[in-house]
XYZ file of N, CA and C in Angstrom:
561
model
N 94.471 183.068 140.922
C 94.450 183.981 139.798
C 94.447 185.406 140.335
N 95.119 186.012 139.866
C 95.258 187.445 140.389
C 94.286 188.283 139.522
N 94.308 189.506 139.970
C 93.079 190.517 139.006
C 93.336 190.605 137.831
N 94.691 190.207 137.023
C 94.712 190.907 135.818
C 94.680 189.793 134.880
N 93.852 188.257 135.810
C 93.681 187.276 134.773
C 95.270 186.286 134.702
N 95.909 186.110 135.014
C 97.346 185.510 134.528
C 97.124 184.459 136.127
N 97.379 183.111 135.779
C 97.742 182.367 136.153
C 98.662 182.209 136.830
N 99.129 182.173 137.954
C 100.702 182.091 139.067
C 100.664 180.825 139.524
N 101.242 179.259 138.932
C 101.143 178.380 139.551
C 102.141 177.860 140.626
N 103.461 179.059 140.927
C 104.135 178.683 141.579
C 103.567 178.517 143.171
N 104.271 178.094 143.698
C 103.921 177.423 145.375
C 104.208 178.425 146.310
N 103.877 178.697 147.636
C 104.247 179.238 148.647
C 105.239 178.675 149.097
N 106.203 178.766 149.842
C 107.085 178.539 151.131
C 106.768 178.921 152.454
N 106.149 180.020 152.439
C 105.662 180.167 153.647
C 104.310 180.718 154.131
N 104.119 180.391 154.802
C 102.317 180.784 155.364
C 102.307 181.857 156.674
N 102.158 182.910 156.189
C 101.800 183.560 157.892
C 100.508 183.550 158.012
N 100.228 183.259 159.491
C 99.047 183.528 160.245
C 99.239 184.670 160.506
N 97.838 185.004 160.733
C 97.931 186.300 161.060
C 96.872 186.888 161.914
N 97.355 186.847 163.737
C 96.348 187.023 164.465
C 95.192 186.057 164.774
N 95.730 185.099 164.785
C 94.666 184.161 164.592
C 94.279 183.572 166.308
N 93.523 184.700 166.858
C 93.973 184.885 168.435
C 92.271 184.188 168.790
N 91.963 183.900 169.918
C 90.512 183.649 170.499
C 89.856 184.725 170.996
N 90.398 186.184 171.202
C 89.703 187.452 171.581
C 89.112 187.899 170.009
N 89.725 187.162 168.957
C 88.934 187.479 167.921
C 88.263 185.895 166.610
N 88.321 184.911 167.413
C 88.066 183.886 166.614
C 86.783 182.997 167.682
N 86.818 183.182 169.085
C 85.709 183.178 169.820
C 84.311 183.529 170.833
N 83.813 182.961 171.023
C 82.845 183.648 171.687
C 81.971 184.911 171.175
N 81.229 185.631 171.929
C 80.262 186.461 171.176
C 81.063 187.668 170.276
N 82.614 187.612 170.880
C 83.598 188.851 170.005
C 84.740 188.395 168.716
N 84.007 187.169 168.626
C 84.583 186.297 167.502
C 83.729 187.480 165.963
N 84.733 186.968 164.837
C 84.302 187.724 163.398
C 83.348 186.835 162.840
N 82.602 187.929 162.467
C 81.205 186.945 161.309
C 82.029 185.430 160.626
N 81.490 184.513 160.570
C 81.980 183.358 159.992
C 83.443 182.863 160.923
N 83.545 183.191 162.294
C 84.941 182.811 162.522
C 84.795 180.852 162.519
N 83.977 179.981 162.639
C 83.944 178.479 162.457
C 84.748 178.240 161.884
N 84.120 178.755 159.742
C 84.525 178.766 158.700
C 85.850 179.115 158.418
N 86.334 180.082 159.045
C 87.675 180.783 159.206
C 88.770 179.777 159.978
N 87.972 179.490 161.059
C 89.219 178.521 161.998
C 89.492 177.279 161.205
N 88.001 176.810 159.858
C 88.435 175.605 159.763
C 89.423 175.598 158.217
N 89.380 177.186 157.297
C 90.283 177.456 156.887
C 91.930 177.262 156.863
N 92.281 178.128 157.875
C 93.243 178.191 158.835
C 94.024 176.939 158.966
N 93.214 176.088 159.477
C 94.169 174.677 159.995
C 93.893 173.761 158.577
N 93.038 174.199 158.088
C 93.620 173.000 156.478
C 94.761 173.693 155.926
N 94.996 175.722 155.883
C 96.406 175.468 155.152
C 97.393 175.424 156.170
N 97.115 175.467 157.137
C 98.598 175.058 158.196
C 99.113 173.533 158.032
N 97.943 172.644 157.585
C 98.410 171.336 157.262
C 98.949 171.321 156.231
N 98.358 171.865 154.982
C 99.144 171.545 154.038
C 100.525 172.200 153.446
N 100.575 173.448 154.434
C 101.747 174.305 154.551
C 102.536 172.900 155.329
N 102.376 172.257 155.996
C 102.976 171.398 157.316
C 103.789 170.233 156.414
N 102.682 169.622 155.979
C 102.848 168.942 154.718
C 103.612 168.565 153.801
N 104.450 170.229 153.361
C 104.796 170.305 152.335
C 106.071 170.826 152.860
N 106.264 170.924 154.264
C 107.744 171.635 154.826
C 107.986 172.545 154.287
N 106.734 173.424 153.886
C 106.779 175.060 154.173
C 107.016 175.920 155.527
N 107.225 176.978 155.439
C 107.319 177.812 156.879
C 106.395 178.561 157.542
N 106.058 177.611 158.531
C 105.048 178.408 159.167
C 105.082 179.149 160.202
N 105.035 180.649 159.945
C 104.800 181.695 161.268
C 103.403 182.133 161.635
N 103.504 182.232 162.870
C 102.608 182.406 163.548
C 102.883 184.093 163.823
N 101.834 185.188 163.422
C 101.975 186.473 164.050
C 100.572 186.930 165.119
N 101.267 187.406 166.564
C 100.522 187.274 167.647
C 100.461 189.238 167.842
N 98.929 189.276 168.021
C 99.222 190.910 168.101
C 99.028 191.250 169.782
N 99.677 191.860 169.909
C 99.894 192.231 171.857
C 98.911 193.752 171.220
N 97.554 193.495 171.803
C 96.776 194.673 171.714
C 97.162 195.236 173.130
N 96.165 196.230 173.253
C 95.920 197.573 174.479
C 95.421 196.719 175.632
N 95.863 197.316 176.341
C 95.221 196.878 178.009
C 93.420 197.020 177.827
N 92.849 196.043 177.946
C 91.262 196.080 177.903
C 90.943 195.947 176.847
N 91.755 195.281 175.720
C 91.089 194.975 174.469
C 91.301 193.168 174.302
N 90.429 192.789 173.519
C 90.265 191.119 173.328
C 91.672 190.746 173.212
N 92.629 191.183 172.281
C 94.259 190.154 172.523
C 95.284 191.095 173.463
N 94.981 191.912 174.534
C 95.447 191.912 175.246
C 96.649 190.889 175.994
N 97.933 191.015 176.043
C 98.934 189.861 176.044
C 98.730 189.734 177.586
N 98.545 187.969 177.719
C 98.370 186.885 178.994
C 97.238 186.878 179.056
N 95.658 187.552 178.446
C 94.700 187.026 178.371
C 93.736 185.750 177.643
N 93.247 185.294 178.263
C 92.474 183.994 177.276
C 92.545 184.454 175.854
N 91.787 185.927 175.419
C 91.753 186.150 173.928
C 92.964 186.454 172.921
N 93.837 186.679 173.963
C 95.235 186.548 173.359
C 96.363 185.453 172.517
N 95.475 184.476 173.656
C 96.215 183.254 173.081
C 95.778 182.722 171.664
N 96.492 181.817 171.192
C 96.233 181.450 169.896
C 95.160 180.283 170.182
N 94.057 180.418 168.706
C 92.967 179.629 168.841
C 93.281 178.208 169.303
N 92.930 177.750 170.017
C 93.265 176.166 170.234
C 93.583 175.315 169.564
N 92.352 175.342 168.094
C 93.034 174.685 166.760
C 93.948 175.370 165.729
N 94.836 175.782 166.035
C 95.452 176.136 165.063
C 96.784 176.134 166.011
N 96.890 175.390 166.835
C 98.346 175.456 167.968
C 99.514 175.777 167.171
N 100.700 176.295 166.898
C 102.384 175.793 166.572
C 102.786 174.410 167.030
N 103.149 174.104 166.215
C 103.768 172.674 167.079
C 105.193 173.396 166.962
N 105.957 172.481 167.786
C 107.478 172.603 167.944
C 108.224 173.146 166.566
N 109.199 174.025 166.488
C 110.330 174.320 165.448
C 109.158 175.127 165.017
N 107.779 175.495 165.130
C 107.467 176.415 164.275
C 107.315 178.269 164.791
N 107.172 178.934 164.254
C 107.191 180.713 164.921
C 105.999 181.112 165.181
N 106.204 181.397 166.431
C 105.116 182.280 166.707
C 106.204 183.823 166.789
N 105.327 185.200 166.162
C 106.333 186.181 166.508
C 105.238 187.144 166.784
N 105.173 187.946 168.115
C 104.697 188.806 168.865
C 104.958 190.469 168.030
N 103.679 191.007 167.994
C 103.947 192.393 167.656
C 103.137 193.514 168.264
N 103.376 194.836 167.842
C 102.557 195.770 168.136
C 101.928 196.437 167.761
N 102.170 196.164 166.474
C 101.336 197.332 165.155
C 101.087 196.535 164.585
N 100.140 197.140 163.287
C 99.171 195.903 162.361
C 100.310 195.532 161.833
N 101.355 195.839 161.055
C 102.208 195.208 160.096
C 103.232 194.396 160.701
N 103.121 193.307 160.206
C 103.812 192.075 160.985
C 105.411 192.162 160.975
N 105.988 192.973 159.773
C 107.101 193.254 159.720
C 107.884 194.239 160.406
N 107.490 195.248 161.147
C 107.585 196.622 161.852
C 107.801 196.359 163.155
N 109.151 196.466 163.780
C 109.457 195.982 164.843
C 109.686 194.669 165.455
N 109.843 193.768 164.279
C 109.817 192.414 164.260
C 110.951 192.090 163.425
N 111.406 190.779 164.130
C 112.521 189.987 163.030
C 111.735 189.468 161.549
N 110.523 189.780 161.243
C 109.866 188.606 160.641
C 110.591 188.755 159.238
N 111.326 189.939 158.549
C 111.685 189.784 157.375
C 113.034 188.921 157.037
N 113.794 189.295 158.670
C 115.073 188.330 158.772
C 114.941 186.540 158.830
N 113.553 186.206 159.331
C 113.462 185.248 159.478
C 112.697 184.250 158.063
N 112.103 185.220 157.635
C 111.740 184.687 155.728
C 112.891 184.856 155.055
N 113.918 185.456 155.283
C 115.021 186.226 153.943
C 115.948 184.274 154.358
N 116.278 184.201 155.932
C 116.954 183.183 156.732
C 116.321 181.823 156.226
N 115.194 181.640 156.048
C 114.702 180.391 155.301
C 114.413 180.087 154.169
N 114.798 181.203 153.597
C 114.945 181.222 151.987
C 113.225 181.469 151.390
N 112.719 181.726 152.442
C 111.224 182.007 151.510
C 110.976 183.637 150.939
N 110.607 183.273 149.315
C 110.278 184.408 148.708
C 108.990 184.510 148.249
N 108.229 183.538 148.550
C 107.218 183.609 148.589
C 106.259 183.396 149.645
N 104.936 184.293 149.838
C 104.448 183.541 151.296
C 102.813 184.092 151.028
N 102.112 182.771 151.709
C 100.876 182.764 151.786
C 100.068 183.639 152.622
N 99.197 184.618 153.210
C 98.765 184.909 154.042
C 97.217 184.837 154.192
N 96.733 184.491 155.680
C 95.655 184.192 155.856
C 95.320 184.818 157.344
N 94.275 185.071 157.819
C 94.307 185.947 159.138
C 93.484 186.808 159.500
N 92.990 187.567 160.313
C 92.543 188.690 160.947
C 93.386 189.969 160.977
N 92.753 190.765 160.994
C 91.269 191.435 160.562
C 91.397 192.239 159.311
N 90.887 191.670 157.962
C 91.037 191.738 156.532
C 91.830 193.647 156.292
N 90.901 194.225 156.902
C 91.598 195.696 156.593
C 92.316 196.274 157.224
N 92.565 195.601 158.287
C 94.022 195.990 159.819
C 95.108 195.099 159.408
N 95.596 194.496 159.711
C 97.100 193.646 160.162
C 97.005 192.608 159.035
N 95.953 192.138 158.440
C 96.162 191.376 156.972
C 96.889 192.095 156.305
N 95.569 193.489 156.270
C 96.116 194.174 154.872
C 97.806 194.696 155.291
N 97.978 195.292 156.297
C 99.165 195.854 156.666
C 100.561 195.101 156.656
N 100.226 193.961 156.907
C 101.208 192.863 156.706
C 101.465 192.603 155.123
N 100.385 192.243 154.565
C 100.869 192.518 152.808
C 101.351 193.303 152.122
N 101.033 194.321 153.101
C 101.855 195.424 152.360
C 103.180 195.684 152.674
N 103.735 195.388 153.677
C 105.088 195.000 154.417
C 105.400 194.341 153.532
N 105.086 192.755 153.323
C 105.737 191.910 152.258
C 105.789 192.355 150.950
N 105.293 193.033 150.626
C 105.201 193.530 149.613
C 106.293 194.773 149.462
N 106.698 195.756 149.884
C 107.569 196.449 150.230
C 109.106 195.530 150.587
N 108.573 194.589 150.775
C 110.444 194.066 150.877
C 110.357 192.959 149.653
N 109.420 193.145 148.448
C 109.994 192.776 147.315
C 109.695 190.966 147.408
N 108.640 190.182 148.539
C 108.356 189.461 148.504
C 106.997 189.207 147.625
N 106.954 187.620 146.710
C 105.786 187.541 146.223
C 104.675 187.118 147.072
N 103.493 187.619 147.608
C 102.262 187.618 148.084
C 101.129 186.920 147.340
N 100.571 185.438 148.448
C 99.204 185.265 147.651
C 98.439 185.340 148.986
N 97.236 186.075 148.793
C 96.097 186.061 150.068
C 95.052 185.422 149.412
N 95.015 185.074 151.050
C 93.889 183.408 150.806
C 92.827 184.403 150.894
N 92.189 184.096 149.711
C 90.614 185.415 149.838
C 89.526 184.843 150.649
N 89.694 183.070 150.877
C 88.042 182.819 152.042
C 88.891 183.016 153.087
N 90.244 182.898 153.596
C 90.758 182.541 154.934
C 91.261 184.137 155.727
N 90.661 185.335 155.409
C 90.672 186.158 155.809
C 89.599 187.090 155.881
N 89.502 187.747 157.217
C 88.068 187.728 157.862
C 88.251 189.697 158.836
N 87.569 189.943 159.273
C 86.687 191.061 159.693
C 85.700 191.173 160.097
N 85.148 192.237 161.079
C 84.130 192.919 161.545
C 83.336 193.398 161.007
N 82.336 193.835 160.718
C 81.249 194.278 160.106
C 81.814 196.318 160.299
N 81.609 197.167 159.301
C 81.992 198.384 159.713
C 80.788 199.555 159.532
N 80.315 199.737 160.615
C 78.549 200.541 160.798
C 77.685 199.600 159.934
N 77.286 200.219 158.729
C 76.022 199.306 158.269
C 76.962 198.289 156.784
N 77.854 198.551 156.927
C 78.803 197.691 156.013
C 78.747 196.289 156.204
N 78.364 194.955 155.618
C 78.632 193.983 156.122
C 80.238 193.626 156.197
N 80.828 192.413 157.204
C 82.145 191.944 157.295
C 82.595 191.552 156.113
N 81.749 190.886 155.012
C 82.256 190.128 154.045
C 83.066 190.855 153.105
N 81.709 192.229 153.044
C 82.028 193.461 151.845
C 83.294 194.024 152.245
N 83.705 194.517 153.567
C 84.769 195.172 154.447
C 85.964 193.785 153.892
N 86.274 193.058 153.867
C 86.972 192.375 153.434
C 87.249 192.219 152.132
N 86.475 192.078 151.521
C 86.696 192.445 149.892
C 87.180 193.368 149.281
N 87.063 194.895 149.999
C 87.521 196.283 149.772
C 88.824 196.414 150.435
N 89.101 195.539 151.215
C 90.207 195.705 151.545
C 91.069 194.641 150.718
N 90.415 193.357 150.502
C 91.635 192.905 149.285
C 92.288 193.398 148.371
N 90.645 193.615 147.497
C 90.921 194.664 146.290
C 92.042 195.905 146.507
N 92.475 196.801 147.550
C 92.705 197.847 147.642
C 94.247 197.380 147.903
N 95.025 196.332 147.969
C 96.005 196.176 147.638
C 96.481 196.174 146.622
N 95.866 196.019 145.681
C 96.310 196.381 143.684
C 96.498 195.130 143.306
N 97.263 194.805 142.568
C 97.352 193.715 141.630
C 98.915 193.232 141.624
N 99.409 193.695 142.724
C 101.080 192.241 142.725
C 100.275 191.542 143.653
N 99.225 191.123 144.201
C 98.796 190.503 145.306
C 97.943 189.596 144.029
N 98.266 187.893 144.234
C 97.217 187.242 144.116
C 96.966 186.794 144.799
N 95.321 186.470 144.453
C 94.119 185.867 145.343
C 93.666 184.427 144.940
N 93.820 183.773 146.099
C 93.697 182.153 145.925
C 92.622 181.900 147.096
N 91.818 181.068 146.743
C 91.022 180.507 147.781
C 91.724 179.173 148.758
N 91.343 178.761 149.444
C 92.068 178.040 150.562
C 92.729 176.531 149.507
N 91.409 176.100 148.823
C 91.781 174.949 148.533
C 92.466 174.821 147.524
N 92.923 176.468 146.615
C 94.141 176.229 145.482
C 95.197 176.654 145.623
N 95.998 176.990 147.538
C 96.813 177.313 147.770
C 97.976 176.348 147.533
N 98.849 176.383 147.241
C 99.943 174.953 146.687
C 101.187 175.227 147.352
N 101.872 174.456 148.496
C 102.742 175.020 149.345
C 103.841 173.991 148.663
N 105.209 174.449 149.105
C 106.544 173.514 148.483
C 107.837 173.612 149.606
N 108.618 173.074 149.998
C 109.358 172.978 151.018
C 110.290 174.305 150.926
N 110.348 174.799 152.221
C 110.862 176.236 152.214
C 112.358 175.467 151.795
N 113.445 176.265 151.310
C 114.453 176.835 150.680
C 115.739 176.402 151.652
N 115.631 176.092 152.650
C 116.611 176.202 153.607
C 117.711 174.654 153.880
């Protein structure tokens, strides 16, 4: 259900991940609730899987000395949430997944006009990525438990995530993990 109350029962085609790296899903530099998050994550990659939706994978190549630093342990993608074969992983450099990336050629190429997103870090490269899709006229639903953040000074992570949903407006609906409804991409 989106903010303005109206019902959207159509399906996704495609699911991006988003950052869903181990410099930010483990160990002591993992996000408040990352368990909950990882075990998010791989229920809609299944049922994205499932349903022969499209699943991309977006990998952020941070700064030299930061957790996804590219060829470091925290870089790599969480263990549970692997790609299997035929699926995308696509490497970037800025929060927005679309910016310097094939990723709009490769949704327009599989016929998906719609796409799910779920991911790190709710007010960086989530939000920035929705708004990309959103700008190329794609319909957007964000999974509101399956996207996550840092705590910001005395702000908790949860609240920092919420303000950043909200602050996308209202072509964005918000679905929780388990009423996401995926349908075979287009292609």
């Amino acid at each position: 259900m989106n903010r303005t109350g109206i019902t959207n029962q159509s399906a996704a085609t495609a699911l991006l991940i988003v950052d869903a790296q181990q410099g930010l899903l483990c160990g002591q530099s993992a996000v408040p609730q990352a368990t909950a998050i990882v075990d998010r994550l791989a229920y809609l990659i299944d049922a994205a899987r499932a349903a022969g939706a499209l699943v991309v994978y977006l990998q952020n190549d941070g700064a030299p000395g930061s957790a996804d630093e590219p060829g470091t342990p925290g870089w790599s993608i969480h263990p549970r949430l692997q790609p299997k074969r035929g699926e995308i992983v696509q490497r970037k450099g800025t929060d927005d997944g679309f910016v310097d990336t094939p990723l709009e050629a490769i949704l327009r190429e599989h016929g998906a006009q719609r796409v799910a997103v779920a991911g790190l870090l709710s007010e960086m490269c989530v939000s920035a990525t929705v708004r990309g899709a959103l700008a190329r006229r794609l319909q957007v639903v964000l999974v509101s438990d399956a996207h996550a953040t840092y705590p910001v000074d005395d702000i908790p992570a949860a609240v920092v995530s919420r303000v950043a949903e909200h602050a996308l407006g209202d072509e964005v609906e918000l679905r929780e993990t388990a009423d996401v409804v995926f349908e075979r991409v287009g292609k």
